PDB file of C-alpha atoms in Angstrom:
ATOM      1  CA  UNK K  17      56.654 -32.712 -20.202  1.00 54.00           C
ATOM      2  CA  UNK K  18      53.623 -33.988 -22.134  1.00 47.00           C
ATOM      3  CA  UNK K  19      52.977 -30.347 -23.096  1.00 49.00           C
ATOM      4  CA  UNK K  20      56.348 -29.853 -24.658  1.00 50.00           C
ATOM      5  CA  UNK K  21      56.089 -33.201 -26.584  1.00 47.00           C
ATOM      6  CA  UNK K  22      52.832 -32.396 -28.112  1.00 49.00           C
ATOM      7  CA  UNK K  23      53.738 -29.248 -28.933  1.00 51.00           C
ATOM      8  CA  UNK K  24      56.815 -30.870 -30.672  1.00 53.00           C
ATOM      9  CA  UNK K  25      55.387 -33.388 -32.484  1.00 54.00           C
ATOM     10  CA  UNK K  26      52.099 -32.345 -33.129  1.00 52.00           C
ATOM     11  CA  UNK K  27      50.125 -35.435 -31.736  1.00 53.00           C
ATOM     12  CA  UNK K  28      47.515 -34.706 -29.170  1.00 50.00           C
ATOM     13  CA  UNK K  29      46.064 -37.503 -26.859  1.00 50.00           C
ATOM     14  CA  UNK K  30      42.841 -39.110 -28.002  1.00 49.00           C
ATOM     15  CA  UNK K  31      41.367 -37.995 -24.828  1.00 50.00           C
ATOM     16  CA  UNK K  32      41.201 -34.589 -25.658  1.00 48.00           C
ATOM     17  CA  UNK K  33      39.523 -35.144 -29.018  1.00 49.00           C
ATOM     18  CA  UNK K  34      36.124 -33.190 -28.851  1.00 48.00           C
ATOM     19  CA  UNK K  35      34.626 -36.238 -30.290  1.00 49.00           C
ATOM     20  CA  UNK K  36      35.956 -38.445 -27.738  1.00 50.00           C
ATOM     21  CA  UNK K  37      33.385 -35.229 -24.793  1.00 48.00           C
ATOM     22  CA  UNK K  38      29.988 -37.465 -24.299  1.00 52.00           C
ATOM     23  CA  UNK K  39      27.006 -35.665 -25.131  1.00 56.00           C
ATOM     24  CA  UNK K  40      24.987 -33.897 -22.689  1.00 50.00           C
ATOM     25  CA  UNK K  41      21.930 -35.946 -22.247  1.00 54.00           C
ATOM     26  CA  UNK K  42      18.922 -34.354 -20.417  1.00 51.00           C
ATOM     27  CA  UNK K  43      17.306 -37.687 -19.587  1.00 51.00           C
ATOM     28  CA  UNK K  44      20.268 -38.599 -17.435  1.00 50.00           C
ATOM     29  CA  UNK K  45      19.486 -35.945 -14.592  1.00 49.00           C
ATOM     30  CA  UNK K  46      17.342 -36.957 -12.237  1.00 50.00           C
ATOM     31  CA  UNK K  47      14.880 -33.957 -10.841  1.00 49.00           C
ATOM     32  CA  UNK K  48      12.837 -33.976  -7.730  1.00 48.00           C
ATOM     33  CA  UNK K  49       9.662 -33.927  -7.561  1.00 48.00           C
ATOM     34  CA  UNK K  50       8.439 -30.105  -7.091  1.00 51.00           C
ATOM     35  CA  UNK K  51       8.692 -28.121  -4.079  1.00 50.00           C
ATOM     36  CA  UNK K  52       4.736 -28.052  -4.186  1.00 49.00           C
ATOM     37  CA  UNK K  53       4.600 -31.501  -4.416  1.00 50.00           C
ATOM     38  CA  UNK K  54       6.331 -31.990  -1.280  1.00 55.00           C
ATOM     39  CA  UNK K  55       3.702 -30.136   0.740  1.00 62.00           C
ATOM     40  CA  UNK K  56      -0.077 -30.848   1.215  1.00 66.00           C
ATOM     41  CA  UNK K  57      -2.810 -27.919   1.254  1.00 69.00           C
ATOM     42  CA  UNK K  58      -2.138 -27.061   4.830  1.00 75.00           C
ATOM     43  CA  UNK K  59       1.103 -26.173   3.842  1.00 70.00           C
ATOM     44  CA  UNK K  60      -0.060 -23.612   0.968  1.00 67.00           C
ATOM     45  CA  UNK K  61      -2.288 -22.511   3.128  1.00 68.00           C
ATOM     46  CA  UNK K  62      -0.296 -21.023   5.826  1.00 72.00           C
ATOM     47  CA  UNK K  63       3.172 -20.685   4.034  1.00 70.00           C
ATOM     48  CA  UNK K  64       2.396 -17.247   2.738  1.00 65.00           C
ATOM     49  CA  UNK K  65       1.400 -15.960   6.069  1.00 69.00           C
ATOM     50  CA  UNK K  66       4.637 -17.708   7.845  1.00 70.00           C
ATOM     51  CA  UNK K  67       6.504 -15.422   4.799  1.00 69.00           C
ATOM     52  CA  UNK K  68       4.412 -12.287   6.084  1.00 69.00           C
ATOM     53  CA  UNK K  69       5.617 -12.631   9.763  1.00 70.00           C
ATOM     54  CA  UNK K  70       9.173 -11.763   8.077  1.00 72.00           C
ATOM     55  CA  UNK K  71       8.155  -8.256   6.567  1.00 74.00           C
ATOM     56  CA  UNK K  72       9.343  -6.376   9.986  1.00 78.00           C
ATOM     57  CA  UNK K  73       7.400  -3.681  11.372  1.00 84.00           C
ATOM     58  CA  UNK K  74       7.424  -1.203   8.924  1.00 87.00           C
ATOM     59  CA  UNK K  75       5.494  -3.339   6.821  1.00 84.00           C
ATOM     60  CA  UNK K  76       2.888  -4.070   9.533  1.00 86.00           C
ATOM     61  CA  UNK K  77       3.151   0.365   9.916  1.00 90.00           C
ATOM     62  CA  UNK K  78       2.840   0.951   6.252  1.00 89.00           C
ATOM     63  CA  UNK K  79      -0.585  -1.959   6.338  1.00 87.00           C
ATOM     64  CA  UNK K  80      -1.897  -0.016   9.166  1.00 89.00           C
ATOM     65  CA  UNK K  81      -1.569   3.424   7.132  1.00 92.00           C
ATOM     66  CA  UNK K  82      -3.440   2.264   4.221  1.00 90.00           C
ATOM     67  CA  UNK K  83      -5.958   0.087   6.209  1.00 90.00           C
ATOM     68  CA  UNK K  84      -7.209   3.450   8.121  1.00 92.00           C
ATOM     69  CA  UNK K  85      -6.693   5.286   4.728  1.00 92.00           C
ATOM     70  CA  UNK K  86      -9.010   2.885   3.005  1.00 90.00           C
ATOM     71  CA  UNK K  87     -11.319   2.828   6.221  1.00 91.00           C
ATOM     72  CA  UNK K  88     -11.891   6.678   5.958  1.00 91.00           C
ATOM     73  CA  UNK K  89     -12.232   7.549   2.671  1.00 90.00           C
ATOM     74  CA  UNK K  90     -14.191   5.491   0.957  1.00 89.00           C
ATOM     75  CA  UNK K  91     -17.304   5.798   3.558  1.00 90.00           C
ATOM     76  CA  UNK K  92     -16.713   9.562   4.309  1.00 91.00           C
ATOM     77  CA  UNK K  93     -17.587   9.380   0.189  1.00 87.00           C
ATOM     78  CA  UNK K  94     -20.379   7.542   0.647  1.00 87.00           C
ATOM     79  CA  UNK K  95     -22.243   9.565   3.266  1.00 88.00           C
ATOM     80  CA  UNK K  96     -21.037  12.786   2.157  1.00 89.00           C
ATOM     81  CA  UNK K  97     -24.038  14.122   0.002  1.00 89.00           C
ATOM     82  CA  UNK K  98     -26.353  13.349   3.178  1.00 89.00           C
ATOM     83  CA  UNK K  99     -23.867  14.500   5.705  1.00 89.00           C
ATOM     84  CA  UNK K 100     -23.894  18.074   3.539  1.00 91.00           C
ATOM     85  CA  UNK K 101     -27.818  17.880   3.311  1.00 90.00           C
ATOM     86  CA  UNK K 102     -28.577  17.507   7.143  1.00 89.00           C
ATOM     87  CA  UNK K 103     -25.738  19.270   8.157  1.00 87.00           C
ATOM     88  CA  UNK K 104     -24.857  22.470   6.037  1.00 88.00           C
ATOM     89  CA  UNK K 105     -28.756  22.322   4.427  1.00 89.00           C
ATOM     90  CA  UNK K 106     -27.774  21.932   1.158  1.00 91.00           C
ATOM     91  CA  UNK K 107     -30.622  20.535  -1.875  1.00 90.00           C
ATOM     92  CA  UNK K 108     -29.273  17.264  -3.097  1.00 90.00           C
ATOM     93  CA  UNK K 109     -28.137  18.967  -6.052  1.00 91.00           C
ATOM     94  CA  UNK K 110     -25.864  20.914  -4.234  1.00 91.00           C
ATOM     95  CA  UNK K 111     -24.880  18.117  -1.668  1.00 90.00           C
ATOM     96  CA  UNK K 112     -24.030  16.004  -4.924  1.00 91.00           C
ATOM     97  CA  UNK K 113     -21.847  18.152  -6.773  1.00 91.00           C
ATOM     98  CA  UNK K 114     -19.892  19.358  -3.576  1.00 90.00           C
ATOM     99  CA  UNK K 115     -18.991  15.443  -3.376  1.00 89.00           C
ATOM    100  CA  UNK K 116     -18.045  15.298  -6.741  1.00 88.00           C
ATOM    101  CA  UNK K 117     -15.641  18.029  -6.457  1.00 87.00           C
ATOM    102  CA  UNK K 118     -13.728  15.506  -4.393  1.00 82.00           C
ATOM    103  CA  UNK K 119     -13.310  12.983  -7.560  1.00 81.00           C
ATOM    104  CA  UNK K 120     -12.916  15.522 -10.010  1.00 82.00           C
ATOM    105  CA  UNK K 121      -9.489  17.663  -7.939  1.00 80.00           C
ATOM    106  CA  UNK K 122      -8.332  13.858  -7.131  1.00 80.00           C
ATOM    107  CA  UNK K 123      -8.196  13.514 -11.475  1.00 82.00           C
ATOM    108  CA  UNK K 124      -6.160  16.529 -11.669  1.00 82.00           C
ATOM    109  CA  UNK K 125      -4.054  16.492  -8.845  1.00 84.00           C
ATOM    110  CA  UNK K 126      -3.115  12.323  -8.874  1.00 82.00           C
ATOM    111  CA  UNK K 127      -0.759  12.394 -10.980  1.00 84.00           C
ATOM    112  CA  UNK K 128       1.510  15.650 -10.029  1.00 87.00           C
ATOM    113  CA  UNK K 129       1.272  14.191  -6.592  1.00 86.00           C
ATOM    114  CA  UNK K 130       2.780  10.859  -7.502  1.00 84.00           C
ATOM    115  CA  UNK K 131       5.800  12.492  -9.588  1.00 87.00           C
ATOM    116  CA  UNK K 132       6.883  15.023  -7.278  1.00 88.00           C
ATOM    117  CA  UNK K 133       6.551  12.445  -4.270  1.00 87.00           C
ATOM    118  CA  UNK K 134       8.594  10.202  -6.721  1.00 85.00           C
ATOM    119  CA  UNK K 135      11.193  12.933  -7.107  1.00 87.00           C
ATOM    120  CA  UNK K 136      10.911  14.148  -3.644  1.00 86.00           C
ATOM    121  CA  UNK K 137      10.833  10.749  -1.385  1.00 84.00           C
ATOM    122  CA  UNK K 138      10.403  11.212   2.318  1.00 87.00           C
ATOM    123  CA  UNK K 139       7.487   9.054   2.053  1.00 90.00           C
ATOM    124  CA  UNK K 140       6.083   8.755   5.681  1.00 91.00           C
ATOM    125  CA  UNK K 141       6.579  11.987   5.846  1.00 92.00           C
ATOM    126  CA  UNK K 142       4.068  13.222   2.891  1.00 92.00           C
ATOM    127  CA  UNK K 143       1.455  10.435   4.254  1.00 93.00           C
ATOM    128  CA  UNK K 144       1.755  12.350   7.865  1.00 94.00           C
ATOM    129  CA  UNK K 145       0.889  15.681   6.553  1.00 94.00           C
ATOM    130  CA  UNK K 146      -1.755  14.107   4.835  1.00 94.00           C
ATOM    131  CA  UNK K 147      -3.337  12.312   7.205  1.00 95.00           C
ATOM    132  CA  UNK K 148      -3.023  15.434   9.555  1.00 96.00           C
ATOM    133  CA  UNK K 149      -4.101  17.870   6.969  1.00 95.00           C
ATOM    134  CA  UNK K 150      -7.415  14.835   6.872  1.00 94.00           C
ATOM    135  CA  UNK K 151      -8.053  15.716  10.456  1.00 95.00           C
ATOM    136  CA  UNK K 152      -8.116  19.359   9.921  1.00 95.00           C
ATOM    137  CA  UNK K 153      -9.818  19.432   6.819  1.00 94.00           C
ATOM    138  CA  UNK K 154     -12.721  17.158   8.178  1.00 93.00           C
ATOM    139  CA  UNK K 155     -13.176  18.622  11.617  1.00 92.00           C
ATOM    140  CA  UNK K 156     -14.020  22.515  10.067  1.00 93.00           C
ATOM    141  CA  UNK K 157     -16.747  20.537   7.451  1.00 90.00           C
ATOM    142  CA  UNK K 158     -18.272  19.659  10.940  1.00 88.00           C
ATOM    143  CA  UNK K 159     -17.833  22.121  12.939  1.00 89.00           C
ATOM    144  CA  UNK K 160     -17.333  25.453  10.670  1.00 88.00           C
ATOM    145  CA  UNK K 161     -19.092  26.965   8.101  1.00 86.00           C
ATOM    146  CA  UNK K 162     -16.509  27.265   5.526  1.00 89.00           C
ATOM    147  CA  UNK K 163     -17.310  26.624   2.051  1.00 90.00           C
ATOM    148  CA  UNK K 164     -17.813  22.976   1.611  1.00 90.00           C
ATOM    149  CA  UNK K 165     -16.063  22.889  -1.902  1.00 90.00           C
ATOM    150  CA  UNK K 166     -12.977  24.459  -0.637  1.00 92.00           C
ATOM    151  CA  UNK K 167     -12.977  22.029   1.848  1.00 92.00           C
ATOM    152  CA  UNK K 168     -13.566  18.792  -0.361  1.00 91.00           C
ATOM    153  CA  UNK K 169     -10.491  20.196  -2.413  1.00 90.00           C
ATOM    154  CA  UNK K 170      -8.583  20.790   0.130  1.00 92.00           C
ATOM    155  CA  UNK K 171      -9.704  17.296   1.191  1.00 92.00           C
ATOM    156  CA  UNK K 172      -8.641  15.584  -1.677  1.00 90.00           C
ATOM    157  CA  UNK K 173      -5.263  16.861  -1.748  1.00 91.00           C
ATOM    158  CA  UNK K 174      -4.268  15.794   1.228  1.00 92.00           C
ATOM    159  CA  UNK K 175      -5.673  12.138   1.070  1.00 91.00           C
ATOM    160  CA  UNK K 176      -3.900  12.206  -2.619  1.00 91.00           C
ATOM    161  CA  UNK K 177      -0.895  12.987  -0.354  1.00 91.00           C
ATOM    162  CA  UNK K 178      -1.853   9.010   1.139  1.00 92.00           C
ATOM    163  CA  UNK K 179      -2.664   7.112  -1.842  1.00 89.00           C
ATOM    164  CA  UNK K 180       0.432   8.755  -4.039  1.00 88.00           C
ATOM    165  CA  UNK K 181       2.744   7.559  -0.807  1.00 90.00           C
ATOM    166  CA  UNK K 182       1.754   5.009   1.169  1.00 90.00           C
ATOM    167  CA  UNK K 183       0.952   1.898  -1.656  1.00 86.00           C
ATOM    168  CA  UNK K 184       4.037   2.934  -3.255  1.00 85.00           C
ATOM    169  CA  UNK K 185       5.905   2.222   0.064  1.00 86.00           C
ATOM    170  CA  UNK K 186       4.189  -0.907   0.636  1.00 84.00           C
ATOM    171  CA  UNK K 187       5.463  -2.146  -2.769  1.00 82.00           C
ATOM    172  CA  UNK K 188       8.961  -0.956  -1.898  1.00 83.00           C
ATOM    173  CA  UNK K 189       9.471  -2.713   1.765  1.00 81.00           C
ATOM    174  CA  UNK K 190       7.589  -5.955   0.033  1.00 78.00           C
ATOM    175  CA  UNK K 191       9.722  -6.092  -2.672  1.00 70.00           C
ATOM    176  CA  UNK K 192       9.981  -8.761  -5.865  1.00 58.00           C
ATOM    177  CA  UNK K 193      10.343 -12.039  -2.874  1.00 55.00           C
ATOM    178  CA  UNK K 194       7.099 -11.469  -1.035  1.00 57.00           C
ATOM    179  CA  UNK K 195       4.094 -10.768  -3.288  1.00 61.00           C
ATOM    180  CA  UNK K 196       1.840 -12.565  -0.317  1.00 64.00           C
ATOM    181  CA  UNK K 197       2.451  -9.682   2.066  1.00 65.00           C
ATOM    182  CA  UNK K 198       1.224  -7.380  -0.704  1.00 72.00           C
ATOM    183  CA  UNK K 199      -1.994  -9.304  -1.453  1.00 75.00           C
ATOM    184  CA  UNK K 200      -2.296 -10.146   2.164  1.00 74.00           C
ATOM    185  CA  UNK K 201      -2.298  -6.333   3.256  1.00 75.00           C
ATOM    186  CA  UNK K 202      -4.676  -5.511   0.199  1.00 79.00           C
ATOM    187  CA  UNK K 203      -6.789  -7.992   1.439  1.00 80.00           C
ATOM    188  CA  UNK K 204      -7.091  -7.387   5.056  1.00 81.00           C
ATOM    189  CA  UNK K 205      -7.501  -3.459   3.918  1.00 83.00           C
ATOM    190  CA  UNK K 206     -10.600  -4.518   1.896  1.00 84.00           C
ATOM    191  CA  UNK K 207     -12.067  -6.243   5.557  1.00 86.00           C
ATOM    192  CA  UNK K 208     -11.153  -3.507   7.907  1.00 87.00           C
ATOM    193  CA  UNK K 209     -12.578  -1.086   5.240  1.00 88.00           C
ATOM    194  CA  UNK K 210     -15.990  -3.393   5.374  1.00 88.00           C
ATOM    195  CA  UNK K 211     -16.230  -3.122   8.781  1.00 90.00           C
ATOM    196  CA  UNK K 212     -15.706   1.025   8.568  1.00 90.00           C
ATOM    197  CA  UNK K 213     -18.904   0.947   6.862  1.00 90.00           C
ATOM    198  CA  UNK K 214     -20.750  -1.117   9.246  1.00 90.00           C
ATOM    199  CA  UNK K 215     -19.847   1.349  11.863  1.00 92.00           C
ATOM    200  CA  UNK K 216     -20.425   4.207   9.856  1.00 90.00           C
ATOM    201  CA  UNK K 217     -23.628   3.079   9.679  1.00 89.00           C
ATOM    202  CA  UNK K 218     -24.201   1.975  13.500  1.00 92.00           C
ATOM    203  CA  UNK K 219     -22.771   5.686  14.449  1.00 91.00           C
ATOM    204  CA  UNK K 220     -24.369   7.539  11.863  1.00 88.00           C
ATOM    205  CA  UNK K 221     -28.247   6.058  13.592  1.00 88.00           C
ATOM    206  CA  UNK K 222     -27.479   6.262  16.973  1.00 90.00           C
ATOM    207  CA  UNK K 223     -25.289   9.678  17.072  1.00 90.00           C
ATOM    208  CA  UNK K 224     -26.101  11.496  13.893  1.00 86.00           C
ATOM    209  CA  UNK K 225     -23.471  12.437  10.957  1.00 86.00           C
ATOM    210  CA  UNK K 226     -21.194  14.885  12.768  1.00 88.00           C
ATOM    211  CA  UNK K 227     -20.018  11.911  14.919  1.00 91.00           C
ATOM    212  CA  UNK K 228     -19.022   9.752  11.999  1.00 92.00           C
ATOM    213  CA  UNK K 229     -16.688  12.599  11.575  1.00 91.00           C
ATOM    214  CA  UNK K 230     -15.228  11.857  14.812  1.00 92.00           C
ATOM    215  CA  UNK K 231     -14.785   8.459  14.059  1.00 94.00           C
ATOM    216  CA  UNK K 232     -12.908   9.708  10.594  1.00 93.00           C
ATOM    217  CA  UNK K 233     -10.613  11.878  12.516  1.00 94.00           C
ATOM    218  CA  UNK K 234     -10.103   9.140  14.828  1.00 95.00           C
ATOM    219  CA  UNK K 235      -8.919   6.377  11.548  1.00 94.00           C
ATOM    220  CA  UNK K 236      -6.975   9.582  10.564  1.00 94.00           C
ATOM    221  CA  UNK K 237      -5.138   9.865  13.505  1.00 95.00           C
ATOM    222  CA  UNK K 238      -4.006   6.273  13.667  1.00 95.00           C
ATOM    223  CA  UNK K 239      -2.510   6.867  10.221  1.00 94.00           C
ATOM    224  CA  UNK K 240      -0.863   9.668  11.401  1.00 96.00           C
ATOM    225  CA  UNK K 241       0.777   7.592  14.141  1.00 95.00           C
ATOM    226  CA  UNK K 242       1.687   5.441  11.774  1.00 94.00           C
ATOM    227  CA  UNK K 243       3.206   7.542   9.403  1.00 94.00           C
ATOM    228  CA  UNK K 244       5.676   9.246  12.141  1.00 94.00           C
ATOM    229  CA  UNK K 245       6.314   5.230  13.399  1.00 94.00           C
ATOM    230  CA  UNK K 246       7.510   4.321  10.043  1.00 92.00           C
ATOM    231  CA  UNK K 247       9.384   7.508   9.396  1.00 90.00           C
ATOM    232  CA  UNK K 248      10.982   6.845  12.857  1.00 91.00           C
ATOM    233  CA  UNK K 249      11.666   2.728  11.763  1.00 89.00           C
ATOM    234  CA  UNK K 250      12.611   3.881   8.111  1.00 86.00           C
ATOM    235  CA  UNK K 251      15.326   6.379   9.531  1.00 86.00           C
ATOM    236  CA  UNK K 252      17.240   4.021  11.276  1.00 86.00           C
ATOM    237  CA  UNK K 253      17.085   1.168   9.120  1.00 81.00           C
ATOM    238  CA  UNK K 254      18.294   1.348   5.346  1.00 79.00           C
ATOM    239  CA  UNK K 255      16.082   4.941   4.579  1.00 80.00           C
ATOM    240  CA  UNK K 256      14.522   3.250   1.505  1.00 81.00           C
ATOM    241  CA  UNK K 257      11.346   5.237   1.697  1.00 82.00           C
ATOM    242  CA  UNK K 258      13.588   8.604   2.109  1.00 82.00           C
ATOM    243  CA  UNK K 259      14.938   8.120  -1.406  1.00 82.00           C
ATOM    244  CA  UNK K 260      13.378   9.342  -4.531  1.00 80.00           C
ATOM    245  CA  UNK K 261      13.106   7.123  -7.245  1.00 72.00           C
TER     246      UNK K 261
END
């Protein structure tokens, strides 16, 4: 009825005058004090971790991939030239470049890895053949006497198989909401990757350089295990690292 009598008589109640609205003011609300505030250094301290217990298994998989990835590589490259000089005989010449080949292949074969593995998906699945192409690969440099540089080539493309695959799926389970399981697995990586060199080192004086090629296969077959856990976790659960992007 009050409708129909405004509409008639063209009055409208002061109360709905936009001058009659208050202002908004800002210093009326009352805010908390931080969430950090709340919570003393102990608190910071473990919180991220506590957040890292969440990630499921197929981020604790995915760690363990590029922990033994990390854990292989990087010392097989750092013995290499003297592993080729005692074992195959080669002059430190030779021993040097035949290492290099394996930086120079990884420059040009990176990037097509990483966009057909991007167009492709079935991520666990790449980082399995390249962790068992790894095994293969290594085992004839110590046992066979083919060509070195095919080898390291060989090599390189299936550990590029790894790095294009496996950090990309570590990103994808983590997600936006949990950057401390990302830093915490890059972290960790970085101390079991220490303590690869240590016993590198320790196997390489006690039992000569073919054995530290035994312990290689050995971090390679880990990652393998991994990498056909994960596929078997990703497959029933929401197949994120199956799709391309």
């Amino acid at each position: 009825d009050d409708e129909v009598a405004e509409r008639e008589t063209g009055e409208v109640d002061d109360v709905y005058l936009a001058s009659e609205v208050d202002e908004f003011d800002p210093k009326a609300v009352t805010v908390g004090p931080p969430v950090e505030a709340k919570h003393g250094f102990l608190w910071h301290l473990v919180e991220p971790f506590r957040r890292v217990t969440k990630l499921g298994a197929l981020y604790w998989l995915l760690f363990m991939q590029y922990g033994m990835y990390m854990s292989m590589i990087f010392p097989f490259e750092s013995q290499s030239s003297a592993f080729f000089m005692e074992v195959h005989h080669y002059t430190e010449e030779q021993a040097n470049f035949t290492t290099s080949v394996l930086f120079f292949s990884s420059i040009a074969i990176g990037p097509f890895c990483g966009i057909a593995i991007d167009k492709l998906g079935h991520r666990s699945l790449v980082a399995a053949l390249g962790f068992a192409g790894a095994i293969v690969i290594q085992s004839m440099l110590a046992y066979t006497m083919v060509a070195p540089t095919l080898l390291m080539v060989a090599l390189d493309l299936s550990t590029t198989l790894v790095a294009s695959s496996v950090p990309a799926s570590l990103t994808m389970v983590v997600g936006d909401d949990s950057a401390p399981g990302l830093a915490l697995a890059f972290a960790l990586t970085d101390v079991l990757m220490l303590g690869s060199y240590t016993a590198v080192g320790l196997i390489k004086d006690h039992f000569g350089f073919r054995m530290t090629i035994v312990f290689f296969t050995f971090l390679d077959s880990l990652g393998f295990l991994g990498a056909i856990f994960s596929m078997i976790v990703d497959y029933f659960g929401d197949g994120k690292l199956r799709k391309p992007v």
